GROMACS .gro file of C-alpha atoms in nm:
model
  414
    1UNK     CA    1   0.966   1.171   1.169
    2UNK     CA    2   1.284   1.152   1.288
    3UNK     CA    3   1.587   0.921   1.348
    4UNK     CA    4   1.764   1.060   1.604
    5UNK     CA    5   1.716   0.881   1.874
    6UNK     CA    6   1.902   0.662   2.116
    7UNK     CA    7   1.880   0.284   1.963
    8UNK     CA    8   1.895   0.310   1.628
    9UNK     CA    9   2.139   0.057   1.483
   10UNK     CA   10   2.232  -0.143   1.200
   11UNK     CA   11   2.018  -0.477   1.163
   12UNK     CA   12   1.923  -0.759   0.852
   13UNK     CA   13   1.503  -0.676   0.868
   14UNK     CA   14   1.234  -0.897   0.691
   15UNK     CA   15   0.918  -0.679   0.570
   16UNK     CA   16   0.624  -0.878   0.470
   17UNK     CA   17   0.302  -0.778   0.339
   18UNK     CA   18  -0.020  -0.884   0.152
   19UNK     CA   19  -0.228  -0.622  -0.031
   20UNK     CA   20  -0.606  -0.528  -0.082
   21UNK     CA   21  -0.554  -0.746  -0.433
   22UNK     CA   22  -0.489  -1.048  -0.192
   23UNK     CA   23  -0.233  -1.228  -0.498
   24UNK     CA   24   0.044  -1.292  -0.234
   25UNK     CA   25   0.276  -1.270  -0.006
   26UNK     CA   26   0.544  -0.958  -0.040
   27UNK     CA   27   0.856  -1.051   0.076
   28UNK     CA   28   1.199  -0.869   0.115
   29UNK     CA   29   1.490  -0.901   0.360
   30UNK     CA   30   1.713  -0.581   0.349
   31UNK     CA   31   1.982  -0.448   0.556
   32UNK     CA   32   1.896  -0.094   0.712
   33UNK     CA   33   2.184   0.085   0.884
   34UNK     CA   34   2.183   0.463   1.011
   35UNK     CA   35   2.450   0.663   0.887
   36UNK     CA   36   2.581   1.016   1.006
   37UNK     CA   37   2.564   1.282   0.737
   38UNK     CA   38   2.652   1.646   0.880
   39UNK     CA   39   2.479   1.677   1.193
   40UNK     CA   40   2.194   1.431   1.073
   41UNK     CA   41   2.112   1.087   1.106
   42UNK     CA   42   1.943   0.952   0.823
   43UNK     CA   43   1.878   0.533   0.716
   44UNK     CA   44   1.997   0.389   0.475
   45UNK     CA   45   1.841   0.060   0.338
   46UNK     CA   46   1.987  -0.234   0.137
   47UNK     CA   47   1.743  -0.463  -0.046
   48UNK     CA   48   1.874  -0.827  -0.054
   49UNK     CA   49   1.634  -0.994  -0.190
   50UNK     CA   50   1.300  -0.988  -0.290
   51UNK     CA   51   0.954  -1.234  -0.374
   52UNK     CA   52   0.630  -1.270  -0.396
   53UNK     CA   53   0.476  -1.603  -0.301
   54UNK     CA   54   0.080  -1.665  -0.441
   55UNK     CA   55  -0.149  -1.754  -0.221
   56UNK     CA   56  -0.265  -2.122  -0.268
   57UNK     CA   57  -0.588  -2.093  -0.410
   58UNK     CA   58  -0.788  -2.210  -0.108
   59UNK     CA   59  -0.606  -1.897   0.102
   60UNK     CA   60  -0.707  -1.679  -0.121
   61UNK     CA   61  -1.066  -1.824  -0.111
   62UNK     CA   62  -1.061  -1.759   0.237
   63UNK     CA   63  -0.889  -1.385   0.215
   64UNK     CA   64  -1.229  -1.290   0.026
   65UNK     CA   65  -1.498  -1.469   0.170
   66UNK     CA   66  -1.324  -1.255   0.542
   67UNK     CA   67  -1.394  -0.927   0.347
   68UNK     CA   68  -1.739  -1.025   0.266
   69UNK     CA   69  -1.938  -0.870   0.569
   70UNK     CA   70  -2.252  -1.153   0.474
   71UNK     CA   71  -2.020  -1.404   0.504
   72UNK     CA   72  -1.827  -1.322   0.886
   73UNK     CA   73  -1.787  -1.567   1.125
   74UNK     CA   74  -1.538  -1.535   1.430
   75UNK     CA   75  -1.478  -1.895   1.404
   76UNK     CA   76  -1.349  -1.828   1.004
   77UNK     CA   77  -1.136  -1.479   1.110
   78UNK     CA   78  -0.965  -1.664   1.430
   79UNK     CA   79  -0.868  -1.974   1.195
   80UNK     CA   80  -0.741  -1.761   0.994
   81UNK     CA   81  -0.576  -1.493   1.156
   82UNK     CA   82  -0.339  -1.867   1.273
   83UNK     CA   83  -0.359  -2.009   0.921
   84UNK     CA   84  -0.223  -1.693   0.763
   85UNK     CA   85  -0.002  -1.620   0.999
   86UNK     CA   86   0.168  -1.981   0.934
   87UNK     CA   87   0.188  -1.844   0.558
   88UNK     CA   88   0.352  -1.533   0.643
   89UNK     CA   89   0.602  -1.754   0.866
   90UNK     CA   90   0.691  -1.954   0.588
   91UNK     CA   91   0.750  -1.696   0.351
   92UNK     CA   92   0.976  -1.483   0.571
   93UNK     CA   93   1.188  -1.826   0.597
   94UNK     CA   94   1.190  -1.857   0.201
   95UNK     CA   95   1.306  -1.535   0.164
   96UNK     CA   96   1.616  -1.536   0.467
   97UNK     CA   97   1.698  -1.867   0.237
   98UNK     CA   98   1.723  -1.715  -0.083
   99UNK     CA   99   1.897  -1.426  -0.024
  100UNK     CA  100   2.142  -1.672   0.153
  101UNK     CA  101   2.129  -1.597   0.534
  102UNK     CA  102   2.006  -1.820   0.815
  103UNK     CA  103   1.684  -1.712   1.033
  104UNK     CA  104   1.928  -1.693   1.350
  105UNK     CA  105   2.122  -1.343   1.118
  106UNK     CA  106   1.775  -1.156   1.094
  107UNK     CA  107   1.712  -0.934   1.398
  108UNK     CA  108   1.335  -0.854   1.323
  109UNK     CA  109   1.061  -0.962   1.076
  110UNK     CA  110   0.752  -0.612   0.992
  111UNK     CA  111   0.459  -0.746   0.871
  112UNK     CA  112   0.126  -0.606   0.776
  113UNK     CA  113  -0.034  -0.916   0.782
  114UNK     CA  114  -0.395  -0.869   0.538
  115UNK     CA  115  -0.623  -0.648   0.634
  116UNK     CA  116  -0.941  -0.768   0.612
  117UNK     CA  117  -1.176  -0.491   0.782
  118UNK     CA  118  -1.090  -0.114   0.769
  119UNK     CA  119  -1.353   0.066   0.943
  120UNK     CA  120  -1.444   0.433   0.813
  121UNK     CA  121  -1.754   0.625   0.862
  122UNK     CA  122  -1.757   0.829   0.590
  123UNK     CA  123  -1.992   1.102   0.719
  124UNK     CA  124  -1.685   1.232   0.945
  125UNK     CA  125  -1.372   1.024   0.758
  126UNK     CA  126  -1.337   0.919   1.112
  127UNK     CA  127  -1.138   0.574   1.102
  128UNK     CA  128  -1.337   0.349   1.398
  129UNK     CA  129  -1.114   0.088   1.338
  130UNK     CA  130  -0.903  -0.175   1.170
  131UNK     CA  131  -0.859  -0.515   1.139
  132UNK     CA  132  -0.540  -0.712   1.018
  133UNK     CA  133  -0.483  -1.065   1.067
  134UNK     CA  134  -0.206  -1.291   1.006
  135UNK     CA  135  -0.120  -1.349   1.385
  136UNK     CA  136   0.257  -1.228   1.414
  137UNK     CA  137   0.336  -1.443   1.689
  138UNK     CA  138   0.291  -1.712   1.464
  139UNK     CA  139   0.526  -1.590   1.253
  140UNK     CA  140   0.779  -1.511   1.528
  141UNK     CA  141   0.731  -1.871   1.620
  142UNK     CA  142   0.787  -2.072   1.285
  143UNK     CA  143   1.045  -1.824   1.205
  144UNK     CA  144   1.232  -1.724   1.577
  145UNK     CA  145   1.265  -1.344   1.489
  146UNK     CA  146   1.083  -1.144   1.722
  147UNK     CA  147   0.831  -1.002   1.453
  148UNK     CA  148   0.635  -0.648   1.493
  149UNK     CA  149   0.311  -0.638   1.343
  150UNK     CA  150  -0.055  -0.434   1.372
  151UNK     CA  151   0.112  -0.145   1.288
  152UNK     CA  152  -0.190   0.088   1.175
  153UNK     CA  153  -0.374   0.016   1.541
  154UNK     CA  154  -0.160   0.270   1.735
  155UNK     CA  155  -0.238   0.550   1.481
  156UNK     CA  156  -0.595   0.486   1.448
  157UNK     CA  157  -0.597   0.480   1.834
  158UNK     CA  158  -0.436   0.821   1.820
  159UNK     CA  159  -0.734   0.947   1.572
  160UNK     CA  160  -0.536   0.882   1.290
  161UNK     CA  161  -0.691   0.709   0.973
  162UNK     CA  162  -0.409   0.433   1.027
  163UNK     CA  163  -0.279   0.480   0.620
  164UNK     CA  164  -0.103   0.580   0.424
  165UNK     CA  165   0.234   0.392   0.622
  166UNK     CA  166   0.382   0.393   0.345
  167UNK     CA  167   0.428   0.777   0.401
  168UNK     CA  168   0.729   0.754   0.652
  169UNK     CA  169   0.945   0.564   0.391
  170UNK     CA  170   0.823   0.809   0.127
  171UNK     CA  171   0.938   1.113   0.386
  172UNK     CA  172   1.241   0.972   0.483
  173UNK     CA  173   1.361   0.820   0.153
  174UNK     CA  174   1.191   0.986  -0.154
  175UNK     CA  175   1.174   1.365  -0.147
  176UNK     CA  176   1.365   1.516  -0.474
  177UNK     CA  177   1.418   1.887  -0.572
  178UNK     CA  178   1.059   1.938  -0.660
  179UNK     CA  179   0.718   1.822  -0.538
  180UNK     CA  180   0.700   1.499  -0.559
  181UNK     CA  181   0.404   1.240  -0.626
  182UNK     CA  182   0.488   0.877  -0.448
  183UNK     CA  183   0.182   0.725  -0.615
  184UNK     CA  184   0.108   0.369  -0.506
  185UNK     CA  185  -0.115   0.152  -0.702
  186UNK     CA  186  -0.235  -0.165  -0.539
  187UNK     CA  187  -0.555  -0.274  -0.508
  188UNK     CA  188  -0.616   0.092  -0.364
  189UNK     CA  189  -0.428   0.398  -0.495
  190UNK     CA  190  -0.241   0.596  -0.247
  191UNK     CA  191  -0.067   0.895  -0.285
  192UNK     CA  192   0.196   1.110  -0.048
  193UNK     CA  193   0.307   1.412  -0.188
  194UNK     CA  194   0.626   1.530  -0.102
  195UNK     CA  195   0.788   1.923  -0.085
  196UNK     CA  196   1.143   1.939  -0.245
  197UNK     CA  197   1.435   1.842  -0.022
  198UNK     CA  198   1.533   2.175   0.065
  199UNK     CA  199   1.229   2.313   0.109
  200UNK     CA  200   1.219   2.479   0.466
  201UNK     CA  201   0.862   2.667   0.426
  202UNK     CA  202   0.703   2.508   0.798
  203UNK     CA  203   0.357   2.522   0.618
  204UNK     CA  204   0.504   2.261   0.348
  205UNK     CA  205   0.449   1.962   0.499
  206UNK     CA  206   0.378   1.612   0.369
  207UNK     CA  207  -0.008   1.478   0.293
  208UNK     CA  208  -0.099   1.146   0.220
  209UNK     CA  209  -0.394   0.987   0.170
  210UNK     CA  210  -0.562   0.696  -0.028
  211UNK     CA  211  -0.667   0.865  -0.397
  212UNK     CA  212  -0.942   0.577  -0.441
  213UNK     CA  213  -0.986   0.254  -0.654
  214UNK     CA  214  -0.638   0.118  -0.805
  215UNK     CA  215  -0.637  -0.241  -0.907
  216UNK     CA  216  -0.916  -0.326  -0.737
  217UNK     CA  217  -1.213  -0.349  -1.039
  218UNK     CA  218  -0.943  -0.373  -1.285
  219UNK     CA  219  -0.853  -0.712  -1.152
  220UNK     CA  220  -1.183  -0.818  -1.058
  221UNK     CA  221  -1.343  -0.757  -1.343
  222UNK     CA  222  -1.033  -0.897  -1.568
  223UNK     CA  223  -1.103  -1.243  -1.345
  224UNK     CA  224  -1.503  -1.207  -1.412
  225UNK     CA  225  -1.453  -1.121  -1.756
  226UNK     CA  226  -1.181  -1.459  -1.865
  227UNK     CA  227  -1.342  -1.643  -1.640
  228UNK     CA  228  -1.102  -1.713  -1.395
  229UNK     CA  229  -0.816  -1.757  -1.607
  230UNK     CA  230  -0.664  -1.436  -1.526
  231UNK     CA  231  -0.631  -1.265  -1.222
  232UNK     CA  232  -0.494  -0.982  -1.416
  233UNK     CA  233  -0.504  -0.779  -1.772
  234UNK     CA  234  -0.148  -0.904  -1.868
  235UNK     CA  235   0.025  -0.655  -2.059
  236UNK     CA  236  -0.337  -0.434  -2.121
  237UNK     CA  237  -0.468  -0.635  -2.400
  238UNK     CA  238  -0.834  -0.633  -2.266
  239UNK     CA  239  -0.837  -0.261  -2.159
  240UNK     CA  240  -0.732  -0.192  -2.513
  241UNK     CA  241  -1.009  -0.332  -2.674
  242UNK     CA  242  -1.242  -0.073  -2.516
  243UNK     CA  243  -1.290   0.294  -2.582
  244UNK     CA  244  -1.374   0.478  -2.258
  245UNK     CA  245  -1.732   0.535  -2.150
  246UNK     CA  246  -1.778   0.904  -2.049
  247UNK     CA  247  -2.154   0.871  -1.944
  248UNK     CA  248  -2.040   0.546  -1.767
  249UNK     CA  249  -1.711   0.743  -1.604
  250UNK     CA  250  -1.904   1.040  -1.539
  251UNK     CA  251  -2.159   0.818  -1.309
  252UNK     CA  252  -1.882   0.638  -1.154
  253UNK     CA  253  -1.707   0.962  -1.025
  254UNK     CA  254  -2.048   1.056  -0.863
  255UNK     CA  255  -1.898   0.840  -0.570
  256UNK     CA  256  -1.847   1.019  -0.220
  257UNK     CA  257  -1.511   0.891  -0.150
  258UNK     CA  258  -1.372   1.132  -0.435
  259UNK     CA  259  -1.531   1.436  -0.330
  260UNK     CA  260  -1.373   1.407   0.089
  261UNK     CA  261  -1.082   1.634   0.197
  262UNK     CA  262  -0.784   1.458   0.327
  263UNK     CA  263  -0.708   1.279   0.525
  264UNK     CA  264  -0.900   0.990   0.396
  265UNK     CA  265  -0.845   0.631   0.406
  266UNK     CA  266  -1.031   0.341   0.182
  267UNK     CA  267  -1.062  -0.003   0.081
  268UNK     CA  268  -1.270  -0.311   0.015
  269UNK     CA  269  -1.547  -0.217   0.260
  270UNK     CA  270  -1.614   0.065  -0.005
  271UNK     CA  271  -1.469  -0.016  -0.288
  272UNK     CA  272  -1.638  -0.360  -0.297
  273UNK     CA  273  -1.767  -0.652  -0.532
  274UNK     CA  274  -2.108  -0.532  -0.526
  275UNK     CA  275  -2.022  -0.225  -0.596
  276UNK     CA  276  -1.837  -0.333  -0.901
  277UNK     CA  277  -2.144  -0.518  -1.045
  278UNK     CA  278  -2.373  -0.242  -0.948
  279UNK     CA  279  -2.132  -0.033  -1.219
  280UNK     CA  280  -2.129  -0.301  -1.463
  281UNK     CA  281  -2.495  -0.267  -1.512
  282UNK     CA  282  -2.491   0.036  -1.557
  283UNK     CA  283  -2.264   0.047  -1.815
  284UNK     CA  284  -2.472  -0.161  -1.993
  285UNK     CA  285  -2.729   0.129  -1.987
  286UNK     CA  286  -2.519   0.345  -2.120
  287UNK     CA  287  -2.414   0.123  -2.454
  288UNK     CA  288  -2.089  -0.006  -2.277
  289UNK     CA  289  -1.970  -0.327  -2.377
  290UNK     CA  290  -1.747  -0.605  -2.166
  291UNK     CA  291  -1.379  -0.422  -2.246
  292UNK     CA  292  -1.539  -0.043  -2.283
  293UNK     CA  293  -1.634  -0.110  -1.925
  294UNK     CA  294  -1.226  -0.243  -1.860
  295UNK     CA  295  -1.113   0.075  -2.058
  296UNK     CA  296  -1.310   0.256  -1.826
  297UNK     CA  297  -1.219   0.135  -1.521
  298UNK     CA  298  -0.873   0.227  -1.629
  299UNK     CA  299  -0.964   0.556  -1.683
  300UNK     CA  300  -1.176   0.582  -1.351
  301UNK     CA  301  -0.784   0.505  -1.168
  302UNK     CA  302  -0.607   0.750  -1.375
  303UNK     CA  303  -0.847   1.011  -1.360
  304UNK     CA  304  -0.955   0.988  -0.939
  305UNK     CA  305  -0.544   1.010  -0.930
  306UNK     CA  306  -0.455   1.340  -1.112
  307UNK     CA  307  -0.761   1.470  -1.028
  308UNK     CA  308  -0.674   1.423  -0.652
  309UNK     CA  309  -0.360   1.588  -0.715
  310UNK     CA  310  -0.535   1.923  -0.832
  311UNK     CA  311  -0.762   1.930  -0.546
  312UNK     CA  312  -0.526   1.865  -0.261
  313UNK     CA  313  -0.139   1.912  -0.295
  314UNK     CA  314  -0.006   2.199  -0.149
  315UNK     CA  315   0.241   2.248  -0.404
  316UNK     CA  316   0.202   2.171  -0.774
  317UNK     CA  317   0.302   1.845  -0.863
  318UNK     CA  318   0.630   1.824  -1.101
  319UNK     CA  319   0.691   1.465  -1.084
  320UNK     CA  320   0.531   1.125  -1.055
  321UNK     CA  321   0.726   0.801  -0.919
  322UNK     CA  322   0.460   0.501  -0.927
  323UNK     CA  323   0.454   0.188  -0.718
  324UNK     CA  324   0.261  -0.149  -0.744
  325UNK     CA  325   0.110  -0.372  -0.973
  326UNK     CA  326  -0.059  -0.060  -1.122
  327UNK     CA  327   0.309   0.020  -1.260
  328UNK     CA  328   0.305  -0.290  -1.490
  329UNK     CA  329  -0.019  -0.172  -1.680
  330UNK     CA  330   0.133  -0.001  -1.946
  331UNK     CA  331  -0.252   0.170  -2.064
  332UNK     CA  332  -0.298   0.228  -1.712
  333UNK     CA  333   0.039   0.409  -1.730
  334UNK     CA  334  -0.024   0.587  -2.052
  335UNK     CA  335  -0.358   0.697  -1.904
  336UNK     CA  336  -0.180   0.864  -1.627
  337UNK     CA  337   0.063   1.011  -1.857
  338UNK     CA  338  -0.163   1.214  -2.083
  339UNK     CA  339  -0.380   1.341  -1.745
  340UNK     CA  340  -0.104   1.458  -1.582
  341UNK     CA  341   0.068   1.609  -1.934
  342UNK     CA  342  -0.318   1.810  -2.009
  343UNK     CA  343  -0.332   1.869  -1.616
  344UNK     CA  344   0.004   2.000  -1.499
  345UNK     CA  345   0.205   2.025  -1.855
  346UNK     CA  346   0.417   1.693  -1.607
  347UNK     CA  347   0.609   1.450  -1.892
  348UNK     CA  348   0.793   1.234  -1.555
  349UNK     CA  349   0.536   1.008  -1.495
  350UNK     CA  350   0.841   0.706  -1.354
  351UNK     CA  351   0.814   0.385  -1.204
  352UNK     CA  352   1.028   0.353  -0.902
  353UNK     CA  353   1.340   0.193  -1.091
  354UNK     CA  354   1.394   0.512  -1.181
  355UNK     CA  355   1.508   0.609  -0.894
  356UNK     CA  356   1.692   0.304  -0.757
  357UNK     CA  357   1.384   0.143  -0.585
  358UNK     CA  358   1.245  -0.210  -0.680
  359UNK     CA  359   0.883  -0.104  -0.736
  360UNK     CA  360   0.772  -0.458  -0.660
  361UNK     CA  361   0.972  -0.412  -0.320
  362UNK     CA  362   0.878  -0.113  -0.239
  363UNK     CA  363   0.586  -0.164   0.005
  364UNK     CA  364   0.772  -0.483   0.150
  365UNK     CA  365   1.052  -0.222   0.198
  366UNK     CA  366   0.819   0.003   0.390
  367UNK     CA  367   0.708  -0.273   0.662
  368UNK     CA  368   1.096  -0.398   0.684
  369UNK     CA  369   1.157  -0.027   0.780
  370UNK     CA  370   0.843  -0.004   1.024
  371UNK     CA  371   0.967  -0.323   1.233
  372UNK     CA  372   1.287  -0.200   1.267
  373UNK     CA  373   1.160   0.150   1.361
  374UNK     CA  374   0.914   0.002   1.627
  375UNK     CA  375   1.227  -0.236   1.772
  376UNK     CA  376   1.438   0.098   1.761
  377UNK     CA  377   1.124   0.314   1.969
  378UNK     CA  378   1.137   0.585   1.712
  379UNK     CA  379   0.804   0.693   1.618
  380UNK     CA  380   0.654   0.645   1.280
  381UNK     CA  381   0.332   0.763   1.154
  382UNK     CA  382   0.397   1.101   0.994
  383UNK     CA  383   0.084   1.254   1.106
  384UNK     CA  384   0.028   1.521   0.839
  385UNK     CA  385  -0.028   1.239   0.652
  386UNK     CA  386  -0.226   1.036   0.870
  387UNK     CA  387  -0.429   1.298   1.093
  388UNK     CA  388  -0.307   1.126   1.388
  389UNK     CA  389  -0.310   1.348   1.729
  390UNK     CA  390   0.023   1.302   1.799
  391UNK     CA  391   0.367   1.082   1.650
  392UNK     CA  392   0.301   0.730   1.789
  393UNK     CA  393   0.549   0.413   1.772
  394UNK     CA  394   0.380   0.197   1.536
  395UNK     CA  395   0.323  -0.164   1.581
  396UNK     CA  396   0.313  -0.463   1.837
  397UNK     CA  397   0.627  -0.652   1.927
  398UNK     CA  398   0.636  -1.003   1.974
  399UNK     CA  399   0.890  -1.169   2.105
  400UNK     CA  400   1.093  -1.447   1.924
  401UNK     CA  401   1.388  -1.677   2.018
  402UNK     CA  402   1.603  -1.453   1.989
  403UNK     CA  403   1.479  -1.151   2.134
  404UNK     CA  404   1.718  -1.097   2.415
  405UNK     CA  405   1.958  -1.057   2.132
  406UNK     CA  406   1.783  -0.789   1.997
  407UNK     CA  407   1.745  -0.604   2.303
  408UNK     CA  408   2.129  -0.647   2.447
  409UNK     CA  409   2.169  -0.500   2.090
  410UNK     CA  410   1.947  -0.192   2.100
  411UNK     CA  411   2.079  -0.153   2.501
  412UNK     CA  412   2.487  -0.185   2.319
  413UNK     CA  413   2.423   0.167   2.114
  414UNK     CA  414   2.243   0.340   2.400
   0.00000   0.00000   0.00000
């Protein structure tokens, strides 16, 4: 991926997102500007502010019953592909508000929207196709930013699995003077790993891929298991109470998903409910009670995410940065500590604050930087990390009130 291109100029960008854990709405406003270093042009990207608004309970009633195959109607997707996109809307607006700016200052609002279906047949890892809703020219409309959104269509279009995006921030942002881990962990783990900075071997290129189940059971089961009163293990205290099932973990690794080659893409549609339950019954089998099962869905995440490592980078790993809510379990952390110490002799196992990045930002951050990409025609999916045929501009671009702004703006730097 590259920035040098005619277009690319300085603009106030609002990245919105909603994750596989569905909890609610990411939202950032930074200020990305190119700058000249040398004979490069490289981006450089200002967070403002940042927030994360919860979906009202009935929203997020609705976000679950549309990844519930039994449960599809077109009537309940097209309601709320409107309804969400409303949401989104509104929480672009909070966040121009707080960090003090008026809609009519932003140039462009990225959103992911939530994705709801992502279609892969597993017998050839081919991606058939995706599905995310939260209509962005809804949100262009409440909000009067010309918004770009769909972004994974194009790559999936081009053969590509359509994820990891985050890999283009990761690529243009993140590399260091070793190989590098950018490990995300949302509801799914995913993973681009990185060759140093100054690396100029052509064969060392970036990979990316999704490294399996992140969140997902751990806040599932957490709900389940407090009935409802938690939607996640706050500060590990469940997980804790468990010793780790190796029958149980053993059994659960048997899954397919870990033993594919990248690139490989996941979610919900495999990593589902049923699933989940299917597990915990098992466990009782094995002599697993309620939090050895938690303990060992902790372990399942830590272990499918070193163990990933070993199998696929091309380089070996000398550093983790971490992302997500997956950051703020501190066993989940230790877990993936003492794997990657016994695994690669690694002690940097970092959230992304050490490093200068808000780590609850971050993926905001990357669909911020996707709009403003898309607006400025530069491709980018980084397709080593994607399997894409080719470097596509990602996303759909629809126009708000003050889109011929934008474009007398992009024309100015031409």
């Amino acid at each position: 991926v590259s920035t040098q291109s005619t277009g690319v100029l300085s603009m106030l960008v609002v990245g919105l997102l909603s994750g596989t854990s569905a909890d609610g709405i990411d939202a950032v406003l930074a200020k990305i500007t190119p700058e000249k270093l040398s004979t490069k042009q490289q981006l450089h990207i200002q967070q403002l502010a940042f927030d994360t608004i919860p979906w009202s309970p009935q929203h997020r009633e609705t976000i679950f019953k549309l990844f519930s195959e039994d449960q599809l109607r077109t009537k309940d997707v097209c309601t709320a592909n409107f309804e969400l996109g409303k949401c989104f809307g509104e929480a672009a607006l909070h966040i121009i508000k707080k960090a003090g700016f008026d809609p009519k200052d932003v140039s462009v609002v990225g959103s992911h929207g939530q994705t709801v279906w992502h279609d892969v047949d597993l017998s050839n890892k081919k991606v058939t196709s995706t599905l995310q809703i939260g209509e962005p020219s809804v949100i262009a409309e409440v909000t009067g930013v010309t918004t770009v959104g769909d972004f994974r269509v194009a790559d999936v279009a081009a053969s590509g699995q359509g994820a990891p995006l985050t890999s283009v921030f990761d690529w243009l942002m993140l590399r260091g003077n070793s190989w590098r881990a950018i490990q995300n962990i949302g509801g799914i783990g995913n993973v681009t790993l990185l060759p140093p900075f100054n690396d100029t071997d052509p064969h060392h290129l970036p990979i990316a891929f999704d490294t399996g189940p992140g969140n997902v059971f751990l806040d599932w089961f957490t709900e389940k298991l407090t009935k409802g009163k938690q939607h996640y293990d706050v500060d590990s205290k469940l997980s804790r109470k468990g010793i780790v099932n190796e029958n149980l973990l053993a059994f659960m690794l048997e899954n397919e998903y870990f033993k594919l080659k990248p690139p490989k893409t996941t979610g919900r549609e495999l990593f589902t409910n049923e699933l989940g339950e299917m597990w915990f019954s098992k466990s009782k089998e094995f002599g697993a009670n309620e939090y050895d099962f938690l303990a060992t869905l902790v372990e399942l995440t830590a272990v499918t995410i070193v163990t990933a490592y070993k199998q696929w980078a091309p380089g070996a790993v000398q550093q983790v940065i971490v992302g997500g809510g997956g950051c703020r379990n501190p066993h989940l952390m230790e877990r993936l500590r003492y794997h990657m110490q016994h695994s690669f002799g690694v002690h940097e196992v970092l959230t992304h604050e050490a490093i200068g990045i808000d780590s609850d930002a971050k993926e905001a951050l990357v669909f911020a930087l996707l709009g403003y990409l898309a607006i400025c025609g530069v491709a980018s999916n980084v397709v080593s990390c994607t399997g894409a045929k080719d470097y596509r501009v990602l996303g759909k671009i629809c126009p708000g009130r003050n889109f011929g702004e934008v474009l007398l703006k992009k024309h100015s730097t031409e």
